[in-house]
PDB file of C-alpha atoms in Angstrom:
ATOM      1  CA  MET B   1      55.595  22.960  20.598  1.00 48.00           C
ATOM      2  CA  PRO B   2      54.030  26.409  19.985  1.00 50.00           C
ATOM      3  CA  VAL B   3      56.040  28.925  18.016  1.00 49.00           C
ATOM      4  CA  ARG B   4      56.068  32.613  19.025  1.00 49.00           C
ATOM      5  CA  THR B   5      55.460  34.896  16.146  1.00 47.00           C
ATOM      6  CA  LYS B   6      57.344  38.107  15.487  1.00 46.00           C
ATOM      7  CA  GLY B   7      54.308  40.211  16.388  1.00 47.00           C
ATOM      8  CA  ALA B   8      53.919  38.591  19.778  1.00 45.00           C
ATOM      9  CA  SER B   9      57.532  39.392  20.671  1.00 48.00           C
ATOM     10  CA  GLN B  10      57.032  43.033  19.756  1.00 49.00           C
ATOM     11  CA  VAL B  11      53.901  43.262  21.923  1.00 42.00           C
ATOM     12  CA  ALA B  12      55.751  41.766  24.902  1.00 45.00           C
ATOM     13  CA  ARG B  13      58.593  44.227  24.572  1.00 49.00           C
ATOM     14  CA  SER B  14      56.154  47.125  24.317  1.00 48.00           C
ATOM     15  CA  SER B  15      54.313  46.003  27.444  1.00 48.00           C
ATOM     16  CA  SER B  16      57.589  45.745  29.420  1.00 50.00           C
ATOM     17  CA  GLY B  17      58.623  49.219  28.369  1.00 49.00           C
ATOM     18  CA  PHE B  18      55.222  50.645  29.298  1.00 46.00           C
ATOM     19  CA  VAL B  19      55.360  49.076  32.787  1.00 45.00           C
ATOM     20  CA  ALA B  20      58.887  50.395  33.368  1.00 50.00           C
ATOM     21  CA  GLY B  21      57.775  53.862  32.369  1.00 52.00           C
ATOM     22  CA  LEU B  22      54.832  53.773  34.755  1.00 49.00           C
ATOM     23  CA  THR B  23      57.132  52.645  37.583  1.00 54.00           C
ATOM     24  CA  ALA B  24      59.591  55.494  36.968  1.00 53.00           C
ATOM     25  CA  ALA B  25      56.774  58.025  36.836  1.00 52.00           C
ATOM     26  CA  ALA B  26      55.319  56.721  40.089  1.00 53.00           C
ATOM     27  CA  LEU B  27      58.695  56.983  41.848  1.00 56.00           C
ATOM     28  CA  ALA B  28      59.113  60.543  40.613  1.00 55.00           C
ATOM     29  CA  VAL B  29      55.679  61.512  41.932  1.00 48.00           C
ATOM     30  CA  VAL B  30      56.415  59.956  45.345  1.00 49.00           C
ATOM     31  CA  GLY B  31      59.754  61.795  45.580  1.00 56.00           C
ATOM     32  CA  PHE B  32      58.115  65.105  44.678  1.00 49.00           C
ATOM     33  CA  LEU B  33      55.371  64.667  47.269  1.00 51.00           C
ATOM     34  CA  ALA B  34      57.939  63.793  49.973  1.00 54.00           C
ATOM     35  CA  TYR B  35      59.941  66.958  49.159  1.00 52.00           C
ATOM     36  CA  GLN B  36      56.797  69.113  49.370  1.00 56.00           C
ATOM     37  CA  ALA B  37      55.849  67.562  52.722  1.00 52.00           C
ATOM     38  CA  SER B  38      59.318  68.274  54.139  1.00 54.00           C
ATOM     39  CA  ALA B  39      59.385  71.849  52.861  1.00 51.00           C
ATOM     40  CA  ASN B  40      55.923  72.656  54.189  1.00 55.00           C
ATOM     41  CA  SER B  41      56.313  70.989  57.634  1.00 50.00           C
ATOM     42  CA  PRO B  42      56.023  73.519  60.544  1.00 52.00           C
ATOM     43  CA  SER B  43      59.161  74.406  62.568  1.00 54.00           C
ATOM     44  CA  LYS B  44      59.470  74.151  66.362  1.00 52.00           C
ATOM     45  CA  ALA B  45      58.840  77.876  66.619  1.00 49.00           C
ATOM     46  CA  ASP B  46      55.588  77.495  64.613  1.00 50.00           C
ATOM     47  CA  LEU B  47      54.416  74.675  66.897  1.00 46.00           C
ATOM     48  CA  ALA B  48      55.181  76.598  70.122  1.00 50.00           C
ATOM     49  CA  ALA B  49      52.312  78.098  72.062  1.00 51.00           C
ATOM     50  CA  PRO B  50      51.589  81.815  71.417  1.00 53.00           C
ATOM     51  CA  GLY B  51      53.773  84.113  73.501  1.00 54.00           C
ATOM     52  CA  THR B  52      56.519  81.532  74.058  1.00 51.00           C
ATOM     53  CA  THR B  53      59.946  81.184  72.507  1.00 53.00           C
ATOM     54  CA  VAL B  54      61.981  78.150  71.627  1.00 51.00           C
ATOM     55  CA  SER B  55      65.490  78.084  73.064  1.00 53.00           C
ATOM     56  CA  PRO B  56      68.258  76.937  70.736  1.00 54.00           C
ATOM     57  CA  ALA B  57      70.036  73.714  71.534  1.00 54.00           C
ATOM     58  CA  PRO B  58      73.152  74.249  73.657  1.00 49.00           C
ATOM     59  CA  SER B  59      76.441  74.157  71.801  1.00 50.00           C
ATOM     60  CA  SER B  60      79.781  72.878  72.988  1.00 47.00           C
ATOM     61  CA  SER B  61      81.130  76.452  73.032  1.00 47.00           C
ATOM     62  CA  SER B  62      78.672  77.392  75.808  1.00 47.00           C
ATOM     63  CA  ALA B  63      79.807  74.614  78.127  1.00 50.00           C
ATOM     64  CA  VAL B  64      80.253  75.331  81.824  1.00 55.00           C
ATOM     65  CA  PRO B  65      83.883  76.257  82.631  1.00 48.00           C
ATOM     66  CA  PRO B  66      85.833  73.499  84.400  1.00 57.00           C
ATOM     67  CA  LYS B  67      85.549  73.426  88.162  1.00 63.00           C
ATOM     68  CA  GLY B  68      88.459  73.767  90.519  1.00 59.00           C
ATOM     69  CA  LYS B  69      89.963  76.938  89.053  1.00 57.00           C
ATOM     70  CA  VAL B  70      90.304  79.647  91.691  1.00 56.00           C
ATOM     71  CA  PRO B  71      91.000  83.245  90.634  1.00 55.00           C
ATOM     72  CA  SER B  72      94.546  84.194  91.438  1.00 62.00           C
ATOM     73  CA  LYS B  73      94.949  86.526  94.415  1.00 70.00           C
ATOM     74  CA  ASN B  74      96.648  89.893  94.002  1.00 84.00           C
ATOM     75  CA  VAL B  75      99.530  89.614  96.476  1.00 83.00           C
ATOM     76  CA  THR B  76     100.379  93.318  96.155  1.00 92.00           C
ATOM     77  CA  ALA B  77      96.892  94.487  97.199  1.00 94.00           C
ATOM     78  CA  LEU B  78      96.686  96.142 100.619  1.00 95.00           C
ATOM     79  CA  PRO B  79      95.336  93.554 103.123  1.00 95.00           C
ATOM     80  CA  GLU B  80      91.805  94.019 104.415  1.00 92.00           C
ATOM     81  CA  ASN B  81      91.296  95.032 108.050  1.00 92.00           C
ATOM     82  CA  SER B  82      94.764  96.568 108.184  1.00 95.00           C
ATOM     83  CA  GLY B  83      93.806  99.766 109.990  1.00 94.00           C
ATOM     84  CA  VAL B  84      93.099 103.323 108.879  1.00 93.00           C
ATOM     85  CA  GLY B  85      95.144 106.467 108.328  1.00 94.00           C
ATOM     86  CA  PRO B  86      98.854 106.727 107.542  1.00 96.00           C
ATOM     87  CA  ARG B  87     100.621 103.538 108.680  1.00 97.00           C
ATOM     88  CA  VAL B  88     103.087 100.787 107.886  1.00 98.00           C
ATOM     89  CA  VAL B  89     101.347  97.479 107.218  1.00 98.00           C
ATOM     90  CA  TYR B  90     103.361  94.288 107.626  1.00 98.00           C
ATOM     91  CA  SER B  91     101.870  90.950 106.502  1.00 98.00           C
ATOM     92  CA  LEU B  92     103.469  87.894 108.127  1.00 98.00           C
ATOM     93  CA  SER B  93     102.095  85.383 105.594  1.00 96.00           C
ATOM     94  CA  ALA B  94     102.782  87.497 102.502  1.00 97.00           C
ATOM     95  CA  LYS B  95     106.220  88.619 103.772  1.00 98.00           C
ATOM     96  CA  ARG B  96     105.415  92.064 102.450  1.00 98.00           C
ATOM     97  CA  VAL B  97     105.226  95.669 103.694  1.00 98.00           C
ATOM     98  CA  TRP B  98     102.972  98.530 102.567  1.00 98.00           C
ATOM     99  CA  LEU B  99     103.658 102.217 103.259  1.00 97.00           C
ATOM    100  CA  VAL B 100     100.195 103.734 103.498  1.00 97.00           C
ATOM    101  CA  GLY B 101     100.536 107.519 103.376  1.00 92.00           C
ATOM    102  CA  THR B 102      98.400 110.549 102.575  1.00 81.00           C
ATOM    103  CA  LYS B 103      98.758 109.891  98.849  1.00 83.00           C
ATOM    104  CA  THR B 104      97.272 106.442  99.369  1.00 80.00           C
ATOM    105  CA  LEU B 105      94.317 107.941 101.216  1.00 73.00           C
ATOM    106  CA  LYS B 106      93.686 110.065  98.121  1.00 79.00           C
ATOM    107  CA  GLY B 107      93.377 106.977  95.922  1.00 84.00           C
ATOM    108  CA  LEU B 108      96.961 106.305  94.836  1.00 87.00           C
ATOM    109  CA  PRO B 109      98.392 102.802  95.425  1.00 90.00           C
ATOM    110  CA  PRO B 110     100.810 102.540  98.377  1.00 94.00           C
ATOM    111  CA  LYS B 111     104.447 101.619  97.966  1.00 95.00           C
ATOM    112  CA  THR B 112     104.874  97.925  98.700  1.00 97.00           C
ATOM    113  CA  PHE B 113     107.823  95.558  98.741  1.00 98.00           C
ATOM    114  CA  GLU B 114     108.858  92.095  99.903  1.00 98.00           C
ATOM    115  CA  VAL B 115     110.819  91.527 103.118  1.00 98.00           C
ATOM    116  CA  MET B 116     112.651  88.642 104.770  1.00 98.00           C
ATOM    117  CA  PRO B 117     111.300  87.857 108.272  1.00 97.00           C
ATOM    118  CA  SER B 118     113.648  86.729 111.007  1.00 93.00           C
ATOM    119  CA  THR B 119     113.269  83.738 113.311  1.00 96.00           C
ATOM    120  CA  VAL B 120     111.166  85.691 115.829  1.00 97.00           C
ATOM    121  CA  SER B 121     108.085  87.512 114.518  1.00 97.00           C
ATOM    122  CA  PRO B 122     105.698  89.974 116.173  1.00 97.00           C
ATOM    123  CA  ARG B 123     102.137  88.955 116.903  1.00 97.00           C
ATOM    124  CA  PRO B 124      99.369  90.507 114.758  1.00 98.00           C
ATOM    125  CA  GLY B 125      98.266  93.839 116.217  1.00 98.00           C
ATOM    126  CA  ASN B 126      98.914  97.578 116.327  1.00 98.00           C
ATOM    127  CA  TYR B 127     102.315  98.979 117.276  1.00 98.00           C
ATOM    128  CA  ALA B 128     104.246 102.244 117.087  1.00 98.00           C
ATOM    129  CA  VAL B 129     107.840 103.050 116.189  1.00 98.00           C
ATOM    130  CA  THR B 130     109.783 103.220 119.479  1.00 98.00           C
ATOM    131  CA  SER B 131     113.349 103.851 118.320  1.00 98.00           C
ATOM    132  CA  ARG B 132     115.503 104.244 115.215  1.00 98.00           C
ATOM    133  CA  ALA B 133     119.176 103.905 114.301  1.00 98.00           C
ATOM    134  CA  ALA B 134     120.940 105.027 111.145  1.00 97.00           C
ATOM    135  CA  SER B 135     123.544 102.238 111.207  1.00 97.00           C
ATOM    136  CA  VAL B 136     124.361  99.525 113.783  1.00 96.00           C
ATOM    137  CA  PRO B 137     125.525  95.894 113.887  1.00 95.00           C
ATOM    138  CA  GLY B 138     122.572  93.506 113.571  1.00 90.00           C
ATOM    139  CA  SER B 139     121.774  90.799 116.103  1.00 84.00           C
ATOM    140  CA  ASP B 140     123.094  88.327 113.521  1.00 85.00           C
ATOM    141  CA  GLY B 141     126.418  90.173 113.268  1.00 88.00           C
ATOM    142  CA  VAL B 142     125.674  91.793 109.884  1.00 92.00           C
ATOM    143  CA  GLN B 143     126.100  95.569 109.601  1.00 96.00           C
ATOM    144  CA  ILE B 144     122.679  97.101 109.019  1.00 97.00           C
ATOM    145  CA  GLU B 145     121.213 100.545 108.333  1.00 98.00           C
ATOM    146  CA  HIS B 146     117.884 102.382 108.572  1.00 98.00           C
ATOM    147  CA  VAL B 147     116.775 100.427 111.632  1.00 98.00           C
ATOM    148  CA  VAL B 148     113.153 101.054 112.685  1.00 98.00           C
ATOM    149  CA  ARG B 149     112.201  99.236 115.908  1.00 98.00           C
ATOM    150  CA  PHE B 150     108.591  98.775 117.021  1.00 98.00           C
ATOM    151  CA  ALA B 151     108.152  95.664 119.220  1.00 98.00           C
ATOM    152  CA  THR B 152     109.774  93.213 121.627  1.00 97.00           C
ATOM    153  CA  VAL B 153     108.953  89.495 121.809  1.00 97.00           C
ATOM    154  CA  ASP B 154     110.498  87.440 124.650  1.00 95.00           C
ATOM    155  CA  SER B 155     113.372  89.905 125.044  1.00 94.00           C
ATOM    156  CA  VAL B 156     114.021  89.910 121.259  1.00 95.00           C
ATOM    157  CA  THR B 157     113.761  93.354 119.641  1.00 96.00           C
ATOM    158  CA  ILE B 158     111.708  93.425 116.426  1.00 97.00           C
ATOM    159  CA  GLY B 159     112.415  95.996 113.741  1.00 97.00           C
ATOM    160  CA  PHE B 160     112.882  96.716 110.045  1.00 98.00           C
ATOM    161  CA  SER B 161     116.352  97.135 108.563  1.00 98.00           C
ATOM    162  CA  ALA B 162     118.515  96.665 105.484  1.00 98.00           C
ATOM    163  CA  ALA B 163     121.935  95.052 105.275  1.00 97.00           C
ATOM    164  CA  VAL B 164     124.682  97.454 104.201  1.00 97.00           C
ATOM    165  CA  ASN B 165     126.055  94.789 101.850  1.00 95.00           C
ATOM    166  CA  GLY B 166     122.705  94.795 100.010  1.00 94.00           C
ATOM    167  CA  LYS B 167     121.931  91.121 100.632  1.00 94.00           C
ATOM    168  CA  VAL B 168     118.516  89.891 101.768  1.00 95.00           C
ATOM    169  CA  ALA B 169     119.578  86.513 103.125  1.00 92.00           C
ATOM    170  CA  SER B 170     117.489  83.980 105.012  1.00 94.00           C
ATOM    171  CA  PRO B 171     118.154  84.092 108.785  1.00 94.00           C
ATOM    172  CA  ASP B 172     120.001  81.390 110.675  1.00 94.00           C
ATOM    173  CA  PRO B 173     117.209  79.201 112.142  1.00 94.00           C
ATOM    174  CA  SER B 174     119.414  78.325 115.120  1.00 94.00           C
ATOM    175  CA  LYS B 175     119.487  81.964 116.316  1.00 93.00           C
ATOM    176  CA  ARG B 176     116.713  84.066 117.845  1.00 94.00           C
ATOM    177  CA  THR B 177     116.764  87.316 115.914  1.00 94.00           C
ATOM    178  CA  GLY B 178     114.108  89.919 115.169  1.00 95.00           C
ATOM    179  CA  GLY B 179     115.426  91.829 112.172  1.00 95.00           C
ATOM    180  CA  ILE B 180     112.994  92.115 109.246  1.00 97.00           C
ATOM    181  CA  ARG B 181     115.333  92.636 106.292  1.00 98.00           C
ATOM    182  CA  MET B 182     114.651  94.374 102.981  1.00 98.00           C
ATOM    183  CA  LYS B 183     116.516  95.840 100.020  1.00 98.00           C
ATOM    184  CA  ARG B 184     118.481  99.023 100.707  1.00 97.00           C
ATOM    185  CA  GLU B 185     116.238 101.216  98.550  1.00 97.00           C
ATOM    186  CA  ASP B 186     113.155  99.874 100.346  1.00 97.00           C
ATOM    187  CA  GLY B 187     114.830 100.415 103.708  1.00 97.00           C
ATOM    188  CA  ASN B 188     115.525 104.016 102.762  1.00 97.00           C
ATOM    189  CA  ALA B 189     111.865 104.550 101.837  1.00 96.00           C
ATOM    190  CA  LEU B 190     110.652 103.038 105.126  1.00 97.00           C
ATOM    191  CA  TRP B 191     113.210 105.084 107.117  1.00 97.00           C
ATOM    192  CA  THR B 192     111.868 108.296 105.568  1.00 96.00           C
ATOM    193  CA  PHE B 193     108.248 107.248 106.118  1.00 96.00           C
ATOM    194  CA  ALA B 194     108.268 105.700 109.615  1.00 97.00           C
ATOM    195  CA  THR B 195     109.395 108.278 112.146  1.00 97.00           C
ATOM    196  CA  ILE B 196     109.123 107.927 115.945  1.00 98.00           C
ATOM    197  CA  GLY B 197     105.523 107.229 116.955  1.00 98.00           C
ATOM    198  CA  SER B 198     104.408 106.146 113.454  1.00 98.00           C
ATOM    199  CA  LYS B 199     101.751 103.431 113.409  1.00 98.00           C
ATOM    200  CA  ILE B 200     102.782  99.865 112.531  1.00 98.00           C
ATOM    201  CA  VAL B 201      99.996  97.368 111.798  1.00 98.00           C
ATOM    202  CA  VAL B 202     100.968  93.684 111.732  1.00 98.00           C
ATOM    203  CA  VAL B 203      98.497  91.293 110.060  1.00 98.00           C
ATOM    204  CA  GLN B 204      98.657  87.589 109.487  1.00 96.00           C
TER     205      GLN B 204
END
């Protein structure tokens, strides 16, 4: 059986250490070359054709807003196609009145307020104030004031008014009445504005 001498063992250990050193050096060189290649690689902008630009990738913050959202409508805005000149505009669907006067024609917003329609409503169209009454009993038996009449539908007189008790109650659906009720302060404003012959425009 051969016997390894002390010198042979030292040579073997030296050779192993030398090989390990070469391996570490080679790995270091490879890592350095890879870093240089990454640092010196051209960007997308460098690779683009002359005169062109590269658009950035879209981000989540620039996503398209969700569909289905409809801008809210301004219910106090004067309806379109509601006539010209000084007039009272009454919207059946909005249950609202606008007093369009000379100040409105100069750019100021008209006075507007909500009303309570009765069971019988006028058809859309142009009307004029035919009669007025300071205070009378309403067709529903309630004492009313500032009555401004402008139309008749199937023998039912249509007009604006305010209850003296200040209430703006829903009408009795079993009765045919034509009073368009409003708050007392609004009734006072309409009474001052809508004199005999004043234009009334009813829109849907």
